[in-house]
Short mmCIF file of C-alpha atoms in Angstrom, two decimals:
data_model
loop_
_atom_site.label_atom_id
_atom_site.label_comp_id
_atom_site.label_asym_id
_atom_site.label_seq_id
_atom_site.Cartn_x
_atom_site.Cartn_y
_atom_site.Cartn_z
CA MET A 1 97.01 84.59 78.03
CA GLN A 2 100.12 85.85 78.69
CA LEU A 3 100.64 89.47 77.76
CA THR A 4 104.19 91.34 77.87
CA VAL A 5 103.33 94.15 80.82
CA ASN A 6 106.43 96.93 81.44
CA GLY A 7 109.09 94.75 79.58
CA VAL A 8 107.71 91.67 81.52
CA PRO A 9 106.05 87.78 80.26
CA THR A 10 102.80 88.00 82.40
CA ASP A 11 99.96 85.55 82.69
CA VAL A 12 96.46 86.94 82.91
CA PRO A 13 92.48 85.64 82.68
CA ASP A 14 91.25 86.07 79.38
CA PRO A 15 89.38 87.88 78.28
CA THR A 16 91.25 90.75 79.99
CA THR A 17 90.89 94.87 79.28
CA VAL A 18 92.82 97.81 79.96
CA ALA A 19 90.77 99.08 82.82
CA ALA A 20 91.06 95.31 84.82
CA LEU A 21 95.00 95.00 84.03
CA VAL A 22 95.31 98.39 85.35
CA ALA A 23 93.42 97.85 88.74
CA GLU A 24 95.42 94.77 89.16
CA ARG A 25 98.67 96.36 88.51
CA THR A 26 97.95 99.57 90.38
CA GLU A 27 96.51 100.63 93.65
CA GLY A 28 93.91 103.33 91.85
CA HIS A 29 94.58 104.35 88.36
CA ARG A 30 94.47 107.95 88.95
CA ARG A 31 97.70 109.77 87.25
CA VAL A 32 98.09 106.86 84.84
CA ALA A 33 99.07 106.19 81.31
CA VAL A 34 98.43 102.90 79.04
CA ALA A 35 99.96 102.20 75.86
CA VAL A 36 98.95 99.22 74.47
CA ASN A 37 101.58 97.74 71.08
CA GLY A 38 103.06 101.53 70.94
CA GLY A 39 99.48 103.55 71.07
CA VAL A 40 98.32 105.22 73.78
CA VAL A 41 94.86 103.56 75.11
CA PRO A 42 92.67 106.75 75.86
CA ARG A 43 91.20 106.46 79.53
CA SER A 44 87.77 106.80 78.54
CA SER A 45 88.17 103.36 76.29
CA TRP A 46 89.79 101.37 78.98
CA GLU A 47 86.64 99.62 79.77
CA ALA A 48 86.04 98.79 76.17
CA THR A 49 89.50 97.69 74.95
CA ALA A 50 90.07 94.21 74.85
CA LEU A 51 93.69 92.79 75.27
CA ALA A 52 94.69 89.92 73.14
CA ALA A 53 97.86 87.10 73.78
CA GLY A 54 101.03 88.46 73.00
CA ASP A 55 99.67 92.23 73.25
CA ALA A 56 103.17 94.00 74.26
CA VAL A 57 101.29 96.70 77.37
CA GLU A 58 103.09 99.59 79.21
CA VAL A 59 101.15 101.09 82.33
CA LEU A 60 103.53 104.36 83.42
CA ALA A 61 102.56 106.06 86.34
CA PRO A 62 104.36 109.68 87.28
CA THR A 63 107.28 109.91 89.69
CA ALA A 64 108.13 112.96 91.83
CA GLY A 65 111.85 113.38 92.09
CA GLY A 66 114.71 115.67 91.54
#
């Protein structure tokens, strides 16, 4: 199925959860925030939150700088 991940059209297996997407996109999911269709998904809900075709997902990680 196709999602938009961080503004980029992306094909992912169906079904996919937020947890699976984060595991695929990051080396680990410490210090990562996720929003689906503009709403923040609490880390405690990642495993149970299924993604649907057309969802807009933002996977955000803090960066250091100054």
